[in-house]
Tab-separated table of C-alpha atoms in Angstrom:
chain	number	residue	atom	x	y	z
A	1	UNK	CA	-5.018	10.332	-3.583
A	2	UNK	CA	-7.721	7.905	-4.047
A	3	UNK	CA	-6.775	4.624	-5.706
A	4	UNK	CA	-8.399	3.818	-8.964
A	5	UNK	CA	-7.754	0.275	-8.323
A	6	UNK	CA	-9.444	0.309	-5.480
A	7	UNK	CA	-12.812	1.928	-5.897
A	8	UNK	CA	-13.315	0.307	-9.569
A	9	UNK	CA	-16.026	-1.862	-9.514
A	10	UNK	CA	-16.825	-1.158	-5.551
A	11	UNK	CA	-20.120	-1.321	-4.132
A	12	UNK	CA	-20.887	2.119	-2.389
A	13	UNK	CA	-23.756	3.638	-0.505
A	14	UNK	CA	-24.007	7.120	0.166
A	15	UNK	CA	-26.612	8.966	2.409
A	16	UNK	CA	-27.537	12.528	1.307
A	17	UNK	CA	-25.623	12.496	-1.910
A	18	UNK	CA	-27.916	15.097	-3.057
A	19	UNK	CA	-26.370	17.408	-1.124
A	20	UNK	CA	-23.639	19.794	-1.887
A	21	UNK	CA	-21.067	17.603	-0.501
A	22	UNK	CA	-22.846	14.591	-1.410
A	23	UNK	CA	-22.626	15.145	-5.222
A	24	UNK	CA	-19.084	16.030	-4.979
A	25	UNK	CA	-18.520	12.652	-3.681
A	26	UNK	CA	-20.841	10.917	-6.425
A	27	UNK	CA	-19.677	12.825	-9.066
A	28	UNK	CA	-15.456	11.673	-7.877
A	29	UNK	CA	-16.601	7.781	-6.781
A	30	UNK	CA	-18.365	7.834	-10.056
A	31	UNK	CA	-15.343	8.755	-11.854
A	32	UNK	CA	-13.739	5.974	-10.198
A	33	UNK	CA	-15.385	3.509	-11.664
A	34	UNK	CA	-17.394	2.733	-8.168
A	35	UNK	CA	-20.611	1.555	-8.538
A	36	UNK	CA	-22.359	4.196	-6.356
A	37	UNK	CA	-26.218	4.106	-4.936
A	38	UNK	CA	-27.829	7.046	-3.204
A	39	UNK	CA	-30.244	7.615	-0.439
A	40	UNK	CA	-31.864	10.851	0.317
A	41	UNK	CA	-35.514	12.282	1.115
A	42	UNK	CA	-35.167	15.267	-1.825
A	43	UNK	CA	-32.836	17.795	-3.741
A	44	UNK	CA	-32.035	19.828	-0.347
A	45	UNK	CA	-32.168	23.475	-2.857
A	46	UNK	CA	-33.348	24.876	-6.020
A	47	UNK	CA	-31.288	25.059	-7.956
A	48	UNK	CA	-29.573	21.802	-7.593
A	49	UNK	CA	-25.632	21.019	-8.059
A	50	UNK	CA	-26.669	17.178	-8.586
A	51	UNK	CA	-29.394	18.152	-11.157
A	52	UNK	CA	-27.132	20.746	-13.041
A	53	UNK	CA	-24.704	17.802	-13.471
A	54	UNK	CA	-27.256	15.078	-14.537
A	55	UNK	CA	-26.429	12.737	-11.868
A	56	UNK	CA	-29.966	11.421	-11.405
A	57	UNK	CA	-29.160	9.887	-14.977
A	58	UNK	CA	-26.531	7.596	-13.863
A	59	UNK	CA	-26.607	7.180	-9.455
A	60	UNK	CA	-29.198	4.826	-8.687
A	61	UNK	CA	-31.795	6.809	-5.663
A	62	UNK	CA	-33.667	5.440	-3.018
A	63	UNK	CA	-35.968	8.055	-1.706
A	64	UNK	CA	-36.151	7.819	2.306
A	65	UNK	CA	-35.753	9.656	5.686
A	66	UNK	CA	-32.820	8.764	7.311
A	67	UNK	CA	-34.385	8.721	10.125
A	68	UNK	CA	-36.197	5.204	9.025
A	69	UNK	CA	-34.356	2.091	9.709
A	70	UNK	CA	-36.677	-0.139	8.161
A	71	UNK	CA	-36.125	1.883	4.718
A	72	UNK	CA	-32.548	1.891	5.356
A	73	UNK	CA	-32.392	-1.490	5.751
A	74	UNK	CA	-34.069	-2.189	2.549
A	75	UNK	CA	-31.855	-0.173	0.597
A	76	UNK	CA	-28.588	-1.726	2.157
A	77	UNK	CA	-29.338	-4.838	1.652
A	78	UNK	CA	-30.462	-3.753	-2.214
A	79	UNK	CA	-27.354	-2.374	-2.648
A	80	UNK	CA	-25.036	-4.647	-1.031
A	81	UNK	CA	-22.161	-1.787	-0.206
A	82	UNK	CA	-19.039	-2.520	0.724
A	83	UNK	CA	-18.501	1.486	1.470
A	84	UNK	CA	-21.071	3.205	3.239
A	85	UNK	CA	-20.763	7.511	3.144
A	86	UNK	CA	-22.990	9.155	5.863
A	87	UNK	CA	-23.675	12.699	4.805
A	88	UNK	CA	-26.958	13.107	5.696
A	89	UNK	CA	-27.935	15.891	8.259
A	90	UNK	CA	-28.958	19.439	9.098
A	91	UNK	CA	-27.364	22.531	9.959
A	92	UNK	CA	-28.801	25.492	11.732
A	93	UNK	CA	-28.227	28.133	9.325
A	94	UNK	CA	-30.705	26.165	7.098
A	95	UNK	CA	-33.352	28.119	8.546
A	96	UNK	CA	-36.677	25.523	7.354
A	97	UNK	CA	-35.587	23.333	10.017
A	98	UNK	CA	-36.378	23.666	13.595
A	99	UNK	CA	-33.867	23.046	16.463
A	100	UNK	CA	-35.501	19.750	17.710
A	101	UNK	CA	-35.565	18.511	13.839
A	102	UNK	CA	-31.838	19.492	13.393
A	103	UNK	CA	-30.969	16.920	16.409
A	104	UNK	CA	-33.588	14.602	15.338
A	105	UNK	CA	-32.196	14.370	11.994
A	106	UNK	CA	-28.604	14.604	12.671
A	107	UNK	CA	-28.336	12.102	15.923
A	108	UNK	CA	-31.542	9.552	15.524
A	109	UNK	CA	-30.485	9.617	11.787
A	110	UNK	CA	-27.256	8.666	12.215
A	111	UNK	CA	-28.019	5.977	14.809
A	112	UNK	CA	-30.858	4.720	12.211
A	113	UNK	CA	-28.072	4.061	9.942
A	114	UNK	CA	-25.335	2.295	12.135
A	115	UNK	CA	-28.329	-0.223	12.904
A	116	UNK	CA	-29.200	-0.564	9.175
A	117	UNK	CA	-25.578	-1.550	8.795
A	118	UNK	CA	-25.532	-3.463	11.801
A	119	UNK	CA	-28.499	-5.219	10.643
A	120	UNK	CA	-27.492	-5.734	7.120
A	121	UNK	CA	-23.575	-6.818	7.987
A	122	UNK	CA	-24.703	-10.268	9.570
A	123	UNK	CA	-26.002	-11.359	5.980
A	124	UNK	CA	-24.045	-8.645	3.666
A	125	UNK	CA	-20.425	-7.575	4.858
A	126	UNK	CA	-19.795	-4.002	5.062
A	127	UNK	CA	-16.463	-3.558	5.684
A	128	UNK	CA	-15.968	0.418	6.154
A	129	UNK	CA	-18.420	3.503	7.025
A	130	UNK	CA	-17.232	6.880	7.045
A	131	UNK	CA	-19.440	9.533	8.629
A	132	UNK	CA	-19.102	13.286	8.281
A	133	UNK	CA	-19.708	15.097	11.391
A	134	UNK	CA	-17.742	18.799	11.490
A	135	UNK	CA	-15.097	20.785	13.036
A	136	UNK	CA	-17.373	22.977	15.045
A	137	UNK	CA	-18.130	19.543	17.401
A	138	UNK	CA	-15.768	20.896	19.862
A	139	UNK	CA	-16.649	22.017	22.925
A	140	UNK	CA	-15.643	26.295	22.008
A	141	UNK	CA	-12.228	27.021	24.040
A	142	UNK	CA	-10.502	30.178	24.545
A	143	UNK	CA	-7.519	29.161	22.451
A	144	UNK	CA	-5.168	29.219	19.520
A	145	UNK	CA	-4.275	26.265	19.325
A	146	UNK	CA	-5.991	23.815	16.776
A	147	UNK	CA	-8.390	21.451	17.971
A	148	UNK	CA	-7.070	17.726	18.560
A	149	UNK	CA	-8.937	14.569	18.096
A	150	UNK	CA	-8.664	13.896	21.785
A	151	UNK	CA	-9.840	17.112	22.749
A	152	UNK	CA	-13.872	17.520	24.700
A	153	UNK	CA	-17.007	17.943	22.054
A	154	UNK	CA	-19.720	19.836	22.763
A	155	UNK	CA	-20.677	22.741	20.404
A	156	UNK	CA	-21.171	26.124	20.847
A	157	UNK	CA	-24.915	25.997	19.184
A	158	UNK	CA	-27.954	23.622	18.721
A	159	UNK	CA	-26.770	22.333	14.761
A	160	UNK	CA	-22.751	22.077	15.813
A	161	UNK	CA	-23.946	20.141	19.118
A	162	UNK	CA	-26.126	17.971	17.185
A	163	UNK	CA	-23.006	16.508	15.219
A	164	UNK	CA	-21.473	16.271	18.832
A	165	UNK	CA	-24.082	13.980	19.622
A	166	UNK	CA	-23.734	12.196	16.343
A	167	UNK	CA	-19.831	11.919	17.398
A	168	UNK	CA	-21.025	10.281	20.453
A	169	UNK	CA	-23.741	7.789	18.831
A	170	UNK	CA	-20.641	6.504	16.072
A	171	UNK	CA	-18.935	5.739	19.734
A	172	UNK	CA	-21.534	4.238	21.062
A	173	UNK	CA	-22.060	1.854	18.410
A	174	UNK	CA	-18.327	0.911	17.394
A	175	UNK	CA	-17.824	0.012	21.222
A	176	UNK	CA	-21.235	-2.061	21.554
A	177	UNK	CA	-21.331	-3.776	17.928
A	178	UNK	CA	-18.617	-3.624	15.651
A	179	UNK	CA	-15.445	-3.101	18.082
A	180	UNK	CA	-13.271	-6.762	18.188
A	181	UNK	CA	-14.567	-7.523	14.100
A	182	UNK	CA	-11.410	-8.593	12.239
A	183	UNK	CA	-13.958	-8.301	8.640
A	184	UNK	CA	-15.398	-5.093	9.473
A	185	UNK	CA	-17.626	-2.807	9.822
A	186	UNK	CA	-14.806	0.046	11.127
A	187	UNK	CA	-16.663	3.137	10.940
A	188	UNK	CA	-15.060	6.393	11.147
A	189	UNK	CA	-15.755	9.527	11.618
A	190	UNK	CA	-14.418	12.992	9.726
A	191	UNK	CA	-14.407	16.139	11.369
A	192	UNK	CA	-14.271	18.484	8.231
A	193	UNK	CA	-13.206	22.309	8.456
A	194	UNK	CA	-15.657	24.550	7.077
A	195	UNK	CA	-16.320	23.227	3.580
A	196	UNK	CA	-16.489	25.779	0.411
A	197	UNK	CA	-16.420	25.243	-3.213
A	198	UNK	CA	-19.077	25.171	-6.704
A	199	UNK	CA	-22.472	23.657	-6.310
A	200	UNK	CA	-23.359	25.220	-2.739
A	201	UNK	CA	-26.630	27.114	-3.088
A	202	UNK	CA	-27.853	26.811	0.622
A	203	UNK	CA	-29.597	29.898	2.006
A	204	UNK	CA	-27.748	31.539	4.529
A	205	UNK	CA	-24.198	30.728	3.548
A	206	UNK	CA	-21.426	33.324	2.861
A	207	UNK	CA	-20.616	31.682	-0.961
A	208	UNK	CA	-23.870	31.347	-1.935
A	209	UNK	CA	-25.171	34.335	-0.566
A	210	UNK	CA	-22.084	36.081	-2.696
A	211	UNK	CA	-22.989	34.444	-5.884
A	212	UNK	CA	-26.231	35.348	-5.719
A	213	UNK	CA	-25.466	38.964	-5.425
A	214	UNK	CA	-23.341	38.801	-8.567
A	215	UNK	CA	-26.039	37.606	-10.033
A	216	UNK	CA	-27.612	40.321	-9.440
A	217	UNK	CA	-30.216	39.442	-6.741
A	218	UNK	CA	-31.888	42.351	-4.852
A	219	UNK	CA	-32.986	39.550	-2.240
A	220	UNK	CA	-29.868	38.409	-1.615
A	221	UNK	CA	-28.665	41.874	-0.345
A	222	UNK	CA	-31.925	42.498	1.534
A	223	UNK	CA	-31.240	39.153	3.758
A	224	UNK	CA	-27.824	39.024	4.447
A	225	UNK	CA	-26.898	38.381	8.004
A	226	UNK	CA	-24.482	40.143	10.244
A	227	UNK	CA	-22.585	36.932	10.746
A	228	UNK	CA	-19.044	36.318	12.986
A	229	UNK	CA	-15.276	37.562	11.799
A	230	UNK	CA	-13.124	35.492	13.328
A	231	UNK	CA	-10.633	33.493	11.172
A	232	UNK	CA	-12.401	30.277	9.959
A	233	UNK	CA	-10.874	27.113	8.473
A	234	UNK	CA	-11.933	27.328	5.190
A	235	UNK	CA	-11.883	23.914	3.411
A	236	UNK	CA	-12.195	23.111	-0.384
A	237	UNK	CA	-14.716	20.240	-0.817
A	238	UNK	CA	-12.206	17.893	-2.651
A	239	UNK	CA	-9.819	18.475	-0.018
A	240	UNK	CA	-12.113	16.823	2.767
A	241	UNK	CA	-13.476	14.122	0.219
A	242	UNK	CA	-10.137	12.938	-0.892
A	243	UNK	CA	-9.675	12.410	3.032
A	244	UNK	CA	-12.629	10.701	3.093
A	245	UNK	CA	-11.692	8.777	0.401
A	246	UNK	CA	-8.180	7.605	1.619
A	247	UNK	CA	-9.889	6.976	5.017
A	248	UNK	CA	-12.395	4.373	3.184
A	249	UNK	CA	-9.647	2.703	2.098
A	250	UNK	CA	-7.489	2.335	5.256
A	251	UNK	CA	-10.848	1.130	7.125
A	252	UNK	CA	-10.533	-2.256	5.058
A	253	UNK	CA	-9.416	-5.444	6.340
A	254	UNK	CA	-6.995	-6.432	7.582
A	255	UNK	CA	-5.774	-3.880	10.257
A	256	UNK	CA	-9.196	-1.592	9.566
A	257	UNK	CA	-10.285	-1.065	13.131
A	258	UNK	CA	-7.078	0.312	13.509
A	259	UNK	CA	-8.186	3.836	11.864
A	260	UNK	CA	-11.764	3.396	12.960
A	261	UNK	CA	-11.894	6.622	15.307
A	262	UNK	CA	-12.370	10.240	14.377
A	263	UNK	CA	-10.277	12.284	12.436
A	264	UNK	CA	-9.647	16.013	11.407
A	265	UNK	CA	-9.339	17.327	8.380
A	266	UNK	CA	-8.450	20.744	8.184
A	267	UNK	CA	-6.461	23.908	5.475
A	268	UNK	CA	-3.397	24.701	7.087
A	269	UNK	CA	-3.166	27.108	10.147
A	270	UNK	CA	-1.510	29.327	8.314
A	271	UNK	CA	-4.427	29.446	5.721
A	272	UNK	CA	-7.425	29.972	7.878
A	273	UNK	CA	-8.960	33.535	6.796
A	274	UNK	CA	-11.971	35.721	8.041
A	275	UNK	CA	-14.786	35.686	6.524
A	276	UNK	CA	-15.025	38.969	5.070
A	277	UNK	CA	-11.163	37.950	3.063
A	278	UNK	CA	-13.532	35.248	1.749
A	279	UNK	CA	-16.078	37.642	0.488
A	280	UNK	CA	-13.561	39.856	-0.626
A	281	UNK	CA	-11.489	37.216	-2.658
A	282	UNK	CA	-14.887	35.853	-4.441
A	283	UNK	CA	-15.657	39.678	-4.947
A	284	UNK	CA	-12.558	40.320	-6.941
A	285	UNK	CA	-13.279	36.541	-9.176
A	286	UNK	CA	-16.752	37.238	-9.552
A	287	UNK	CA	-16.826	40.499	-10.100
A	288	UNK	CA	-18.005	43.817	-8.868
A	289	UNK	CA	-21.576	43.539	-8.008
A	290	UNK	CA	-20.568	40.725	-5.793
A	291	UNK	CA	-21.407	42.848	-2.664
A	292	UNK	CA	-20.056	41.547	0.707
A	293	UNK	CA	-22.301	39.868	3.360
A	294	UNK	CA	-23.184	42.580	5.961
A	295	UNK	CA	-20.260	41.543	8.810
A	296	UNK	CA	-18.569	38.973	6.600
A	297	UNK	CA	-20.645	36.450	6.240
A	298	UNK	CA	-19.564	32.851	7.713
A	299	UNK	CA	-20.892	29.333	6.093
A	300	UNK	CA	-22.152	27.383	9.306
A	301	UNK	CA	-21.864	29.548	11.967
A	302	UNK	CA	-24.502	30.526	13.859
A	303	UNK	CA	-25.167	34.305	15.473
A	304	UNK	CA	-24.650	32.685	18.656
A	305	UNK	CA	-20.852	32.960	18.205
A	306	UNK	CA	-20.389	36.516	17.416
A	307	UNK	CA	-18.847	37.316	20.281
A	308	UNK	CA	-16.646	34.820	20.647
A	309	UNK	CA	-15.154	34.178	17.579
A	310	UNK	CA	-12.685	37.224	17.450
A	311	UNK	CA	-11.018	35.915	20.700
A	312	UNK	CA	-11.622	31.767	19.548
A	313	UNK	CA	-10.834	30.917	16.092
A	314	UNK	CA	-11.900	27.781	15.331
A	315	UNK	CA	-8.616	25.808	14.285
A	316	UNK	CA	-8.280	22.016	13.624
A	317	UNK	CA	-4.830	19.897	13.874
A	318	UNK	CA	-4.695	17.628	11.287
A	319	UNK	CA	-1.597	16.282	12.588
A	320	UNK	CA	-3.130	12.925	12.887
A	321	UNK	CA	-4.347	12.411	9.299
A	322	UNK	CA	-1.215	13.793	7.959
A	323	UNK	CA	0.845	11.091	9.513
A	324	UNK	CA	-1.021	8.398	9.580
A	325	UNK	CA	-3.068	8.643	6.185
A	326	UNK	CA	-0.615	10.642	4.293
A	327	UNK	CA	-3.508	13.366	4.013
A	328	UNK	CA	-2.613	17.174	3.637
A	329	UNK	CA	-4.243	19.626	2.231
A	330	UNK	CA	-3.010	20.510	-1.862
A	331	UNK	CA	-4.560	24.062	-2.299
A	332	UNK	CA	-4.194	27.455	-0.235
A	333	UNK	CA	-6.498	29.522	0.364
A	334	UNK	CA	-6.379	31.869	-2.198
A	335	UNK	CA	-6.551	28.755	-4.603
A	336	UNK	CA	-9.571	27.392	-3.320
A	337	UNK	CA	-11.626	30.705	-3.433
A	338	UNK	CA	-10.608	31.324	-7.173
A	339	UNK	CA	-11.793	27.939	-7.884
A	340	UNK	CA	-15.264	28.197	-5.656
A	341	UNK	CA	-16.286	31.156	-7.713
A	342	UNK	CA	-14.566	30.182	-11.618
A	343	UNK	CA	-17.362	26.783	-10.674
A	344	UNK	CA	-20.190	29.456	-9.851
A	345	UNK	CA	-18.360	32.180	-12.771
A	346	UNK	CA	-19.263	28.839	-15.194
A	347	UNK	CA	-22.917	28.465	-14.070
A	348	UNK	CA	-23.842	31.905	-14.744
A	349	UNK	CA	-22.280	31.567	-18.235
A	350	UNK	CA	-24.325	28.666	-18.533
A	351	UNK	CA	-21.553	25.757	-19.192
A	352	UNK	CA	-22.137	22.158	-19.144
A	353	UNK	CA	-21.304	21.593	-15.246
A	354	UNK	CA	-21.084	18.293	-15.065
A	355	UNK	CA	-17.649	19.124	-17.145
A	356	UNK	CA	-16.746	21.664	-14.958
A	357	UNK	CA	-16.769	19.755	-11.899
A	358	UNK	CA	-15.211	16.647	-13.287
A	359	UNK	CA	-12.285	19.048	-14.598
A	360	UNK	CA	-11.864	20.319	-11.031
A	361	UNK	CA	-12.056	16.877	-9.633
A	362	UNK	CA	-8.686	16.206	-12.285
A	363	UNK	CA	-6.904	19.335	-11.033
A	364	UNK	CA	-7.069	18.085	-7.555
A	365	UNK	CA	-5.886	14.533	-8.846
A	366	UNK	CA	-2.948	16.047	-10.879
């Protein structure tokens, strides 16, 4: 679990912390006691997790591309972070983008940030930087077996190649600049399972798609997409941010370059489920009109894999992180789903939700 010591009073910088994932992370470091800044171009959806919970009152934002170095720059060195978060980036199922942006964003974005860091370390020291690629990096094998750290990347579609790349490019520059620093940076990279949970209103997505047919929106029904139904591995949010979290701290001096590589994070084999259980399970929370995504739905997958997902689930060993950060994942998967929709089940009813995320965020602590 994160350490309260630790993160009170710390400098942070976070890229796309407007973001589903990105508030999450705000919304815990904040709780902290971390003094967190954000960077991001816009609120990626409408509505907005980090407007419904207010956190444009109280997390400073620079407004930028990530893309720009110079603008990165600036904001580093404004903020003087001793944390940086990179969760900026695109995925293909957000369907505004086109393929050449998704890899524009998601590799020259994340190389425009290692050299803002690089940049800004020789004046500022930033000791860690965690980026979060995902677990669909790997090159697709025919296999049961989890995927290992070690194992080839490659992608089975344009937005899970593009984080490929981006694993490469977080290579590329730990070799050339920051491998051999005893003060940091070590920068990291997480390779997340398939993250779920309240506050994800992306089009195209099985959750959000499912919320917004409880909600009772014709749309909703007219566009969903015949997606793949092979068993996924189905993360809660706060499982891969904790992670994240305990990572941050491990990356600091001395002995940080030790756990600067990349790392999986991952539910339990035993808990990966289809995507139409998923459906089903935020059906039965949710309620009846909840109708199920034609095919089962599947958050980040593209139509691309259809045919191969039956015989490939995607499966992540996490092996690594349990051993070596003490990392394993708290809730199952029937636990996480009742949770994603009692967040969305609380939005409809119209509850403060800045509450009931920060009362989620102390479940997972306790």
């Amino acid at each position: 679990m994160p350490d309260y010591s630790f993160w009170q009073g710390r400098q942070v910088f976070v890229t796309g912390h407007t973001g589903f994932v990105g508030t999450w992370l705000s919304l815990w470091l904040h709780r902290l006691g971390a003094v967190v800044t954000g960077y991001s171009d816009e609120l990626p959806t409408t509505p907005s997790m980090y407007r419904l919970c207010g956190l444009e009152h109280i997390i400073p934002w620079t407004r930028g591309d990530i893309r720009d170095t110079e603008k990165l720059t600036a904001a580093l060195r404004d903020a003087k972070p001793e944390v940086v978060f990179h969760l900026a980036g695109q995925s293909e199922h957000q369907g505004k983008h086109s393929t050449v942006e998704i890899f524009d964003v998601n590799v020259a974005g994340t190389a425009a940030l290692l050299d803002a860091v690089r940049i800004v370390h020789e004046d500022h020291p930033i000791r860690a930087v965690v980026a979060l690629t995902a677990a669909d990096c790997y090159a697709p094998r025919d296999w049961v077996l989890g995927y290992r750290e070690a194992d080839g990347l490659g992608g089975a579609e344009p937005g899970s190649a593009s984080k490929a790349c981006a694993e490469l490019v977080v290579s590329a520059f730990r070799r050339a600049y920051f491998a051999g620093s005893a003060d940091g940076p070590a920068v990291a990279t997480v390779r997340a399972g398939h993250l779920i949970g309240g506050g994800d209103f992306a089009s195209g997505r099985l959750v959000p798609d499912c919320v917004r047919a409880a909600a009772g929106e014709r749309a909703a029904r007219q566009n969903q997409q015949p997606w793949p139904s092979g068993f996924r591995p189905w993360l809660h949010v706060l499982e891969a941010l904790a992670g994240c979290l305990a990572l941050a701290q491990r990356l600091f001096p001395p002995g940080g370059g030790d756990f600067a590589e990349a790392w999986n994070l991952g539910p339990r084999t035993c808990e990966a489920r289809t995507s139409t259980w998923l459906a089903e399970a935020l059906r039965a929370r949710l309620g009846g009109q909840a109708a199920v995504p034609a095919g089962g739905g599947a958050a980040g997958a593209s139509r691309e894999r259809q045919h191969t997902d039956a015989a490939a689930p995607m499966l992540l060993d996490t092996t690594k992180a349990a051993s070596r950060l003490g990392w394993r994942p708290r809730w199952d998967a029937q636990l996480t789903a009742q949770l994603t929709a009692d967040w969305y089940a609380a939005w409809l009813q119209g509850a403060p939700m800045r509450d009931v995320s920060v009362s989620q965020i102390v479940q997972y602590e306790t």
